[in-house]
GROMACS .gro file of C-alpha atoms in nm:
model
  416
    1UNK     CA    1   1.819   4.306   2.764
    2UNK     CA    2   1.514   4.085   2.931
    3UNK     CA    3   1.586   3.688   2.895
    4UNK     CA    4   1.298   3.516   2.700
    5UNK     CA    5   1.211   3.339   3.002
    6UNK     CA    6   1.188   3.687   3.204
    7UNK     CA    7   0.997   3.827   2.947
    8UNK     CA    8   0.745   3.505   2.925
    9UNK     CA    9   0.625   3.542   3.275
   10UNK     CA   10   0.573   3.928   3.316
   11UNK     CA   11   0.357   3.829   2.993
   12UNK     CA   12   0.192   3.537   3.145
   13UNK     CA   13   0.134   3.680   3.481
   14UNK     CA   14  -0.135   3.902   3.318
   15UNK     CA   15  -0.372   3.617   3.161
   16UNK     CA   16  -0.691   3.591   3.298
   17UNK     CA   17  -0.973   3.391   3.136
   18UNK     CA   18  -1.301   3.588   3.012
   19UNK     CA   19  -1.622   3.565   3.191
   20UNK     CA   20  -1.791   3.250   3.176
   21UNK     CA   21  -2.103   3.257   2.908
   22UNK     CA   22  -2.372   2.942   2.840
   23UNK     CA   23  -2.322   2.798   2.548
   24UNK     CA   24  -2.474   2.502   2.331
   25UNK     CA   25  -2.322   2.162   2.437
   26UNK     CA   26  -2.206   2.155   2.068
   27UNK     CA   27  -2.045   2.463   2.073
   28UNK     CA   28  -1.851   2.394   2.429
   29UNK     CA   29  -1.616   2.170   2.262
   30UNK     CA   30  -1.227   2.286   2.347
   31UNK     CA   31  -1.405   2.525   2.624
   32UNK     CA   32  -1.296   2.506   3.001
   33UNK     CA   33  -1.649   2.389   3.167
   34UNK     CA   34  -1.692   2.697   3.488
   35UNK     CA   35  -1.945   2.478   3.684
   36UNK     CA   36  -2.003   2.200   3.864
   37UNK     CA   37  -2.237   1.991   3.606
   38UNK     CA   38  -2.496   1.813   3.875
   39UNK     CA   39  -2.673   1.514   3.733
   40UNK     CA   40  -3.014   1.484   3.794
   41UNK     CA   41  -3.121   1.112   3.696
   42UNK     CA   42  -2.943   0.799   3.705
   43UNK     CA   43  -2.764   0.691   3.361
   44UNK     CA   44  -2.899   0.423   3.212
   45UNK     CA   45  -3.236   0.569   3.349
   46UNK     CA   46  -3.368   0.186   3.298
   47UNK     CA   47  -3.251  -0.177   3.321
   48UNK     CA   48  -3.118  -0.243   2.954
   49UNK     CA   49  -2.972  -0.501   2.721
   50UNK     CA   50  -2.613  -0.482   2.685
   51UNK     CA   51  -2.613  -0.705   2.416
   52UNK     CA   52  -2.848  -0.860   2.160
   53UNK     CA   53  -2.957  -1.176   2.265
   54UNK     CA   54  -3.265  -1.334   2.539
   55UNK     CA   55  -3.347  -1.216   2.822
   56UNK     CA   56  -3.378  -1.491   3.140
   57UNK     CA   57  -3.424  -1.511   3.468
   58UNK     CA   58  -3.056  -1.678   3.568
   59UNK     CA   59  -3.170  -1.933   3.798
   60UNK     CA   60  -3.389  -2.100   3.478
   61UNK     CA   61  -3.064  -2.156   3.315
   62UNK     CA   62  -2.896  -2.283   3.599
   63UNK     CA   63  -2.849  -2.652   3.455
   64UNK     CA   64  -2.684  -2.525   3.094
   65UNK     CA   65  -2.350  -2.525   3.098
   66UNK     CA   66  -2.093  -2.341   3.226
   67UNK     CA   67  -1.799  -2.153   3.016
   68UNK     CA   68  -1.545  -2.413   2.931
   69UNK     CA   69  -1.748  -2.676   3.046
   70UNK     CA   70  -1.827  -2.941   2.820
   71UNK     CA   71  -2.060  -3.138   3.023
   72UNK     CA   72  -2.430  -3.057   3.042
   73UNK     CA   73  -2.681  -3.000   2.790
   74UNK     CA   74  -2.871  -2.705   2.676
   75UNK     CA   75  -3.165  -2.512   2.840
   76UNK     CA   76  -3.463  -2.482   2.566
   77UNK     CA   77  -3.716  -2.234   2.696
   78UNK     CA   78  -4.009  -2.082   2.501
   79UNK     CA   79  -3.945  -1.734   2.331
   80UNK     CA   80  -4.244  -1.516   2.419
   81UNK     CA   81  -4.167  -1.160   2.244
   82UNK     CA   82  -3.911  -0.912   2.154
   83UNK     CA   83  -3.821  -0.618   2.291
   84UNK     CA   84  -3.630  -0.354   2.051
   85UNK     CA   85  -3.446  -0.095   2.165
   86UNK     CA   86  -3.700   0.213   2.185
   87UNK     CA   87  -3.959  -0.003   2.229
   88UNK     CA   88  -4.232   0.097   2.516
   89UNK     CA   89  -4.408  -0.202   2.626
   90UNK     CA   90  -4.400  -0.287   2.933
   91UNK     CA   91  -4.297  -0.693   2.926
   92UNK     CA   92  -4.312  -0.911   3.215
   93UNK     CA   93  -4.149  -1.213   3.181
   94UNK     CA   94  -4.300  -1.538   3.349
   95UNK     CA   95  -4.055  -1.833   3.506
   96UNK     CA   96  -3.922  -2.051   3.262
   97UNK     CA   97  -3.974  -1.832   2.930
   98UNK     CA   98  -3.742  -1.606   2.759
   99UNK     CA   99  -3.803  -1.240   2.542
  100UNK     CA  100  -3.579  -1.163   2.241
  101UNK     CA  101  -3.407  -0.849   2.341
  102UNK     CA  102  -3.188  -0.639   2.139
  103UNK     CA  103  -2.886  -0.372   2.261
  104UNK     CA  104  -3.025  -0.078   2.438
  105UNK     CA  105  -3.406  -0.249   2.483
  106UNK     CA  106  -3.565  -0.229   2.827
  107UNK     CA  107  -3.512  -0.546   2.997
  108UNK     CA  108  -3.890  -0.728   3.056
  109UNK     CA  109  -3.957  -0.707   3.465
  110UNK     CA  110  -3.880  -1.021   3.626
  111UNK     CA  111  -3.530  -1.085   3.403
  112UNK     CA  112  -3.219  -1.047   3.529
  113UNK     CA  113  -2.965  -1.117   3.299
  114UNK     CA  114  -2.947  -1.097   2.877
  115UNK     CA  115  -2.813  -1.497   2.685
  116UNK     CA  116  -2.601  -1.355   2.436
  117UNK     CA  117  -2.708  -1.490   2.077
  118UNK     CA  118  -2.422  -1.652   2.044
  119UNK     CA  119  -2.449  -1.888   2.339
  120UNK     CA  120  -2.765  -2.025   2.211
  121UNK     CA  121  -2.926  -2.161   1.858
  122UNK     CA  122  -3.098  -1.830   1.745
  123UNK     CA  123  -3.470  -2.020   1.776
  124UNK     CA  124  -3.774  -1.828   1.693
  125UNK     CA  125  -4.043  -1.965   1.900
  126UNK     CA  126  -3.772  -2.173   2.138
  127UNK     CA  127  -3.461  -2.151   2.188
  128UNK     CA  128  -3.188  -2.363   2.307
  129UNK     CA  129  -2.936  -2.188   2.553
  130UNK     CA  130  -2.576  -2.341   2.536
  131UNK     CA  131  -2.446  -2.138   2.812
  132UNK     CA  132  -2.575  -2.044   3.186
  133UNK     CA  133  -2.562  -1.675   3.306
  134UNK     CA  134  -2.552  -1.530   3.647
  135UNK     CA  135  -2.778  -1.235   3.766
  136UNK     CA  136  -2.655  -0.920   3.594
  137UNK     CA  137  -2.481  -1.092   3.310
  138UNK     CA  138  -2.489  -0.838   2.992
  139UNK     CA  139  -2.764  -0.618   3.153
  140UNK     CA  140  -2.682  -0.223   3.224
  141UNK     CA  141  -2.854  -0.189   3.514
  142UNK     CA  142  -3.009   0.152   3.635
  143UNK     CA  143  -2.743   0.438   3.722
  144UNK     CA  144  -2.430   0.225   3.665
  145UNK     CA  145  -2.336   0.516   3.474
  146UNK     CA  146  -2.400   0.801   3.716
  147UNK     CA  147  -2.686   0.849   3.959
  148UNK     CA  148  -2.866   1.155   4.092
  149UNK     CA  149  -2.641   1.397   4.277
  150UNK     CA  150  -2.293   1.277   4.071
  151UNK     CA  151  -2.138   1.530   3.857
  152UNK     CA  152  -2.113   1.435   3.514
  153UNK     CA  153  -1.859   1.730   3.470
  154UNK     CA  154  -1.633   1.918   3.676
  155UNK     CA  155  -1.531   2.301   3.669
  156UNK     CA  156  -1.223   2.318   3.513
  157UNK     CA  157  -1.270   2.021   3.297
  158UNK     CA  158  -1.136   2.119   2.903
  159UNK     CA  159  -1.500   1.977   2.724
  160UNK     CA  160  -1.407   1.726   2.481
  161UNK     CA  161  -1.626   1.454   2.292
  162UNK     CA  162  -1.657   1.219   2.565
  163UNK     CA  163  -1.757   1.571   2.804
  164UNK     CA  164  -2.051   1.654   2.493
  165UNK     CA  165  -2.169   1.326   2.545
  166UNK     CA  166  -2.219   1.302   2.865
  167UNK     CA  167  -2.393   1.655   2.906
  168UNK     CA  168  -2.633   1.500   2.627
  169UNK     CA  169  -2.664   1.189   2.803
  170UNK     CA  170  -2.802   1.324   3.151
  171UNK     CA  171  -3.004   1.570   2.955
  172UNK     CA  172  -2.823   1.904   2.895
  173UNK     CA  173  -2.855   2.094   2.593
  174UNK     CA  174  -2.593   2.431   2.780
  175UNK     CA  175  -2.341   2.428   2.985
  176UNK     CA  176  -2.134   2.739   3.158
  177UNK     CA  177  -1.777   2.750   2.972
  178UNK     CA  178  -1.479   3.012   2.997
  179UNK     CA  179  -1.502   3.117   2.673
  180UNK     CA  180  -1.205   3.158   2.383
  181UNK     CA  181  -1.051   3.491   2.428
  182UNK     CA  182  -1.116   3.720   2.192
  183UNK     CA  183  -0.808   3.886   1.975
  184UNK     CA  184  -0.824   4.205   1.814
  185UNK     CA  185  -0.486   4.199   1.545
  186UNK     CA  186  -0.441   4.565   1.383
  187UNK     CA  187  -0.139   4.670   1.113
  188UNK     CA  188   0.021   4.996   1.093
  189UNK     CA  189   0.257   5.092   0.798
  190UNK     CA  190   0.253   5.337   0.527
  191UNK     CA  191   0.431   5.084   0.298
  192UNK     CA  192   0.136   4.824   0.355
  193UNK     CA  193  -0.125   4.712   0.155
  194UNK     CA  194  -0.441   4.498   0.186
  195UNK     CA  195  -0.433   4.172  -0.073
  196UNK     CA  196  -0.731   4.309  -0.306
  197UNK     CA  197  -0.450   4.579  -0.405
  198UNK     CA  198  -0.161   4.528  -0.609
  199UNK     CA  199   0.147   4.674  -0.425
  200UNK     CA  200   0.314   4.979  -0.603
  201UNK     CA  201   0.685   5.094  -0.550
  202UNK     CA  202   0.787   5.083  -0.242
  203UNK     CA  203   0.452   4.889  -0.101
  204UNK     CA  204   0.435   4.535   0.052
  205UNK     CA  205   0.154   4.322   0.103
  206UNK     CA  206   0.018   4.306   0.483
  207UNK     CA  207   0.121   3.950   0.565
  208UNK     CA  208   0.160   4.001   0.925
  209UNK     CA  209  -0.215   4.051   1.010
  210UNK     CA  210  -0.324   3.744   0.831
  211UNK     CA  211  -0.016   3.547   0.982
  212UNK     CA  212  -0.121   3.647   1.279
  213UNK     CA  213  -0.465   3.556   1.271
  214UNK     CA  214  -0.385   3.247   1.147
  215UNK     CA  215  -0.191   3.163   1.462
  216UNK     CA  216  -0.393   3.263   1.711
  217UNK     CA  217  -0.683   3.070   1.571
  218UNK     CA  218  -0.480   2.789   1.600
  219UNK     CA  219  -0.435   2.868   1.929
  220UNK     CA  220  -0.801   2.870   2.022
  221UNK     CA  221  -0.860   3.254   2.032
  222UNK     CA  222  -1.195   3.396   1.877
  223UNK     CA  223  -1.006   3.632   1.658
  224UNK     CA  224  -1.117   3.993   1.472
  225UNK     CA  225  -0.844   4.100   1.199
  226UNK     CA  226  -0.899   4.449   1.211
  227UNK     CA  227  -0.618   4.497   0.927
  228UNK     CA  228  -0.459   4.850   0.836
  229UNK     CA  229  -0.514   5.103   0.996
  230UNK     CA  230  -0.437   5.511   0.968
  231UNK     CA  231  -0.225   5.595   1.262
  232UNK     CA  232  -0.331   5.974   1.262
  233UNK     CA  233  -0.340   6.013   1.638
  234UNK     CA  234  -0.742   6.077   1.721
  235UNK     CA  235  -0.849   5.778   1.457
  236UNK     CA  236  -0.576   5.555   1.580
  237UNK     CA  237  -0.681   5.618   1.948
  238UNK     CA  238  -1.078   5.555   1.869
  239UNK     CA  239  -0.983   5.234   1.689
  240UNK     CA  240  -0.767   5.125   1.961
  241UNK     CA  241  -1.000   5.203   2.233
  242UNK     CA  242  -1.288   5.039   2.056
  243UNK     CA  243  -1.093   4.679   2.010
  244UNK     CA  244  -0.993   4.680   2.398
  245UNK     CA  245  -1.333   4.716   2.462
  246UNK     CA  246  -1.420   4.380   2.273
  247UNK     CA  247  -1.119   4.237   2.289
  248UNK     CA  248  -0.891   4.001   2.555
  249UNK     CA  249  -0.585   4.083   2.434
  250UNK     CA  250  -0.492   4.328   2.140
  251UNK     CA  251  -0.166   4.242   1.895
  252UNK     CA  252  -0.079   4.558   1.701
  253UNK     CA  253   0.180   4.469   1.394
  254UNK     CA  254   0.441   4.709   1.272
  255UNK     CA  255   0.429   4.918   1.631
  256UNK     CA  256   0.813   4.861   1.672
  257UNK     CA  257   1.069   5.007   1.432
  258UNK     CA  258   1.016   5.287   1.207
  259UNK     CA  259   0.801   5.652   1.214
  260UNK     CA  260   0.461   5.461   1.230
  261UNK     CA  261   0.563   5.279   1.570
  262UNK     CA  262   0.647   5.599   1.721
  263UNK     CA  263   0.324   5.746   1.660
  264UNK     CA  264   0.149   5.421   1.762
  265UNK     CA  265   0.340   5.490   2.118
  266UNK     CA  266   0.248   5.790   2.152
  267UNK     CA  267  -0.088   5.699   2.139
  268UNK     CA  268  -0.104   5.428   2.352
  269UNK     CA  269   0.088   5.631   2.631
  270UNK     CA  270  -0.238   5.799   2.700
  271UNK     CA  271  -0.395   5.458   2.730
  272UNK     CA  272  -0.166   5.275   2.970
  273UNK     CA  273   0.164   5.148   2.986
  274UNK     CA  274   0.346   5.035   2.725
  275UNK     CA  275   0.705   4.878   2.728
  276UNK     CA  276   0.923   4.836   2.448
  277UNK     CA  277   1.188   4.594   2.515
  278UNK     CA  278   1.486   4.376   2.377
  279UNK     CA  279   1.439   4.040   2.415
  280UNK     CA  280   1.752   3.802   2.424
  281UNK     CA  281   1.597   3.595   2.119
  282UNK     CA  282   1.610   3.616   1.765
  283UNK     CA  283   1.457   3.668   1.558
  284UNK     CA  284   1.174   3.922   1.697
  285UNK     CA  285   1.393   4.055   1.997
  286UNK     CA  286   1.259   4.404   1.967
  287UNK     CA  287   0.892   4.395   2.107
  288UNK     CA  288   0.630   4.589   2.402
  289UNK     CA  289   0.405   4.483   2.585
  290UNK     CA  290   0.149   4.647   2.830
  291UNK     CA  291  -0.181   4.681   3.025
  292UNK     CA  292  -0.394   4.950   2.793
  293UNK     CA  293  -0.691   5.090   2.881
  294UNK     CA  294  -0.952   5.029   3.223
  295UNK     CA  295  -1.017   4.692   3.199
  296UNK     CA  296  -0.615   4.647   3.165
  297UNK     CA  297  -0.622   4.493   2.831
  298UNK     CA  298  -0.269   4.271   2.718
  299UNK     CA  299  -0.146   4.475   2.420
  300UNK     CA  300   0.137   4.320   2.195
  301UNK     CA  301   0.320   4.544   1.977
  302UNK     CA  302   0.517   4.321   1.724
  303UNK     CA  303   0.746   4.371   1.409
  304UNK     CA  304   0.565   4.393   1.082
  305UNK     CA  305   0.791   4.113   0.971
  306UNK     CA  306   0.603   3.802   0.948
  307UNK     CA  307   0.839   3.577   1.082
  308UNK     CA  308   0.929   3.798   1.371
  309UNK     CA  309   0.573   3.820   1.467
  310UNK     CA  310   0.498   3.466   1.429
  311UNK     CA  311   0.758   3.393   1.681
  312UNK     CA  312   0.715   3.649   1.893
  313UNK     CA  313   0.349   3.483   1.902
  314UNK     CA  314   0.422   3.179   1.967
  315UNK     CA  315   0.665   3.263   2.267
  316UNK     CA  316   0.480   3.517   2.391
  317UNK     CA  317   0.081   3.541   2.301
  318UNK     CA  318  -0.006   3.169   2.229
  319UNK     CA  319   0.095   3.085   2.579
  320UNK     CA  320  -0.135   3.375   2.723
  321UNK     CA  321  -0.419   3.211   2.520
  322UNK     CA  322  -0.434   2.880   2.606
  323UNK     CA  323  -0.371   2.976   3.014
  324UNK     CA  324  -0.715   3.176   2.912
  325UNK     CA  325  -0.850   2.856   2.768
  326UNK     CA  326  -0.726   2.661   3.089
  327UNK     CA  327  -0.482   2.412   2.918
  328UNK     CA  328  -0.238   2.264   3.161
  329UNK     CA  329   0.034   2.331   2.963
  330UNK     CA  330   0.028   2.650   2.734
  331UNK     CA  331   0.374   2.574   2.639
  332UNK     CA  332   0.503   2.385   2.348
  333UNK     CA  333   0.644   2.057   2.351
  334UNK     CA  334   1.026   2.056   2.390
  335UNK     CA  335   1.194   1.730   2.308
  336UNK     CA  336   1.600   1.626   2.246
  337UNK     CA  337   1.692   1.585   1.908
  338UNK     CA  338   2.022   1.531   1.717
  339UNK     CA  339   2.106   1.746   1.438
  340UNK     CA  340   2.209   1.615   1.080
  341UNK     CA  341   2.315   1.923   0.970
  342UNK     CA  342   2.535   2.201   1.146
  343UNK     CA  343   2.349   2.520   1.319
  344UNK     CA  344   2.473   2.886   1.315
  345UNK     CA  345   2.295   3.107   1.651
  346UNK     CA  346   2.366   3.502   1.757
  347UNK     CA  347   2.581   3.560   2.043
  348UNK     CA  348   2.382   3.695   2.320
  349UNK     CA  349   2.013   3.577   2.198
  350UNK     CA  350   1.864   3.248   2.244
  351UNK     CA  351   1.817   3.079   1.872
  352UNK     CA  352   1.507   3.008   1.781
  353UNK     CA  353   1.544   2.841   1.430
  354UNK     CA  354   1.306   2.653   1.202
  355UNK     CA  355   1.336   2.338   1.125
  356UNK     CA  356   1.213   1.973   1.033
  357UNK     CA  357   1.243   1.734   1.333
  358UNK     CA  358   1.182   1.341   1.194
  359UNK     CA  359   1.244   1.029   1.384
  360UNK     CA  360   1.486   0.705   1.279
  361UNK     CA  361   1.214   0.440   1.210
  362UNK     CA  362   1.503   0.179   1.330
  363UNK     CA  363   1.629   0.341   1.620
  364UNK     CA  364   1.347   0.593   1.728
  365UNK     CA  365   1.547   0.874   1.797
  366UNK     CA  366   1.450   1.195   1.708
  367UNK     CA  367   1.658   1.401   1.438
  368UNK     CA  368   1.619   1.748   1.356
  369UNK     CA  369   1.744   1.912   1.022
  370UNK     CA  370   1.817   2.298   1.005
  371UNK     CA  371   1.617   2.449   0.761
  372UNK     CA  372   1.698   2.757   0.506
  373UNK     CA  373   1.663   3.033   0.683
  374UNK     CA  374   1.765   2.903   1.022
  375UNK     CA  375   2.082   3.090   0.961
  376UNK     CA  376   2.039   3.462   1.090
  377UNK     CA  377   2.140   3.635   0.819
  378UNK     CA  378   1.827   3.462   0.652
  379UNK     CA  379   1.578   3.468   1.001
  380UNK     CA  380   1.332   3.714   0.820
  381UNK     CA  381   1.236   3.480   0.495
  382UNK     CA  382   0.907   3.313   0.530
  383UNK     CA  383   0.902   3.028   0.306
  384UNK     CA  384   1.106   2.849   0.489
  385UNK     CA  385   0.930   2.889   0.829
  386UNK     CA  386   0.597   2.737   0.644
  387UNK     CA  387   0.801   2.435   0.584
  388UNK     CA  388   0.909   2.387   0.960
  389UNK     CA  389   0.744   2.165   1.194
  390UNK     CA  390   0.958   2.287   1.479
  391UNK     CA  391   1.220   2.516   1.623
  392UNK     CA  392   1.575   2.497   1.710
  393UNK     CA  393   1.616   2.602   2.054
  394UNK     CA  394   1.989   2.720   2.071
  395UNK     CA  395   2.102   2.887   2.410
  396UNK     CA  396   2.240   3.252   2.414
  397UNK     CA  397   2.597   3.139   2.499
  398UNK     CA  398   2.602   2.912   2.197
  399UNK     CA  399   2.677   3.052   1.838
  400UNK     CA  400   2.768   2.718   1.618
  401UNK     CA  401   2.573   2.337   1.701
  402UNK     CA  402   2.773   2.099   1.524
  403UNK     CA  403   2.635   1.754   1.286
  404UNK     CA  404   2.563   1.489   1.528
  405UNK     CA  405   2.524   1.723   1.861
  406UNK     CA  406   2.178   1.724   2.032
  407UNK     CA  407   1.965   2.031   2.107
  408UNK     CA  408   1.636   2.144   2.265
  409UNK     CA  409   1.376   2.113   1.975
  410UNK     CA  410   1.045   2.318   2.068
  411UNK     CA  411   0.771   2.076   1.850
  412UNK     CA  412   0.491   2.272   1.651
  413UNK     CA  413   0.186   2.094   1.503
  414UNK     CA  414   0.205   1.843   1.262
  415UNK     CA  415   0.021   1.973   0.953
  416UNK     CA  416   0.102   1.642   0.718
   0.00000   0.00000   0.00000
């Protein structure tokens, strides 16, 4: 039996990001930028108000008074324009006369710093300045930003909102990204059926699929549910071969345990190699993985159970996803927690058990509460597992966690 951690890294070892495509800067967001992003004008392109207020020489407010100093009186020079942001006259100021300016305008030629309205009386047609400023004061001077030749974004830089900016900033509209992988999901059972049907004797909705598809857009993946599927060997094979043509990585549901998994084998033998393995985990410990078809596709074969396939997802795909989206760390967040109530584990398997993790307001430690269904007699029921917002991580040598005893506590999103 293959440790979870063994199994994790033959897994991992395989995931390769797609082929970088240009996108729209809008649609980059999330995306792992694959060039060097070269700027090719300064940012600000243009001296520029920082602030609303007038715009001075410095050295013709040289006798107002300095911060904190009470002495002195005010500078009163002549107000001679305004200057909006937008705005595209060209202003020269003279000596000894000031321009209304307003955040983002185009500072007049001649001035060097911006008198924030504050500092002064707010005068029309003259103003009185209650504060002296030094050359540069409030102004955004030309490329104090970036200037020609900087890059505004690296390779390997995730694009988030402060990346879309600055792409829009220094005039890019595309940029090269490693785009989301794309995930092919496919169910096999004859007991199945698709939600616009109502299940007959025997028959069970297909909740795997949609589970999974769930998850790995959560993940980041681009994802195509293909749904059920007949696995009458030359159909099966088409439809297989098909989705690792379009696909990153392919998750087939139902393909271990039962008739319908060994025909789904048997298939997929003449498309690479596929292992089916016990994993030391529960629940999900039966699962395969392989490299199908000639561009060596990542195939998951997964219970039908939704539970089991959500966790075997989370350990096993979700990781190979976001290494394809280039996050730093594809792995959950495990954190120490103590347990308020006691924990129940298989010999042999690591435990991983849902749960609600919360944290004392007066101490700030972290508690985490075993959930119904943790127990592993119960592993396979789902409503529980929607309530969780994390796992109990309980080693293979451990069967019982008592009240009060802290564990590993793998953290999954916060949906409240």
């Amino acid at each position: 039996m293959r440790s979870v951690e063994e199994q994790q890294a033959l897994v991992t070892a395989s995931a390769v990001a797609p082929n970088p495509v240009r996108v729209s800067i809008q649609d980059a967001l999330g995306l792992m930028c694959a060039e060097e992003v070269e700027t090719t004008m300064p940012l600000p392109g243009f001296d520029q108000a920082a602030i609303d207020g007038f715009a001075v020489r410095a050295v013709d407010v040289k006798c107002a008074p300095a911060a904190g100093d009470p002495q002195g009186s005010s500078v009163v020079l002549p107000v001679v324009g305004d200057v909006t942001a937008g705005s595209r006259l060209h202003t020269r100021l003279q000596p000894d006369q000031t321009v209304r300016v307003f955040t983002g305008a185009a500072l007049p030629a001649l001035a060097d710093a911006v008198v924030p309205l504050a500092w002064t009386d707010n005068g029309e047609t003259r103003v009185a300045i209650n504060r002296r400023v030094n050359p540069g004061d409030f102004v955004r001077r030309v490329g104090d930003d970036v200037t020609p030749g900087d890059i505004a974004v690296h390779a390997g830089t995730i694009v988030g909102p402060a990346q879309v900016g600055l792409l829009a900033a220094v005039g890019r509209d595309k940029v090269l990204v490693h785009p989301r992988p794309r995930v092919a999901i496919i169910s096999v059972g004859n007991e199945l059926v698709d939600l616009d049907r109502t299940p007959g004797q025997g028959q069970v909705y297909d909740v795997a699929s949609y589970a999974l598809t769930a998850a790995a857009l959560d993940a980041g993946a681009e994802v195509h549910r293909v749904g059920i599927v007949s696995t009458e060997p030359r159909a099966f094979r088409e439809l297989v071969e098909t989705q690792l043509l379009r696909s990153e990585i392919v998750i087939i549901a139902g393909a271990v345990g039962g008739i319908a998994s060994e025909h789904v084998r048997n298939v997929l033998t003449d498309l690479g190699e596929v292992e089916v393995e016990r994993v030391a985990m529960h629940p999900g410990s039966v699962q395969g993985f392989g490299l199908l078809g000639a561009d060596q596709i990542p195939t998951f074969l997964v219970p039908s159970n939704a539970v089991s396939a959500l966790l075997v997802f989370e350990l096993m795909v979700r990781p190979m996803i976001r290494i394809a989206l280039g996050k730093r760390h594809p792995l959950r967040r495990i954190i120490r927690a103590r347990t308020i109530t006691p924990v129940t584990s298989m010999k042999g398997r690591a435990g991983y058990l849902r749960a609600q993790l919360m944290r004392d307001e007066a101490t700030g430690e972290y508690l985490v509460q075993a959930l119904a269904g943790a127990n592993p007699s119960t592993s396979h029921l789902l409503a529980s597992l929607s309530e969780a917002n994390a796992l109990i991580v309980v080693p293979p040598d451990v069967t019982e966690v008592r009240t009060g005893e802290e564990v590993d506590v793998l953290f999954l999103a916060q949906r409240r």
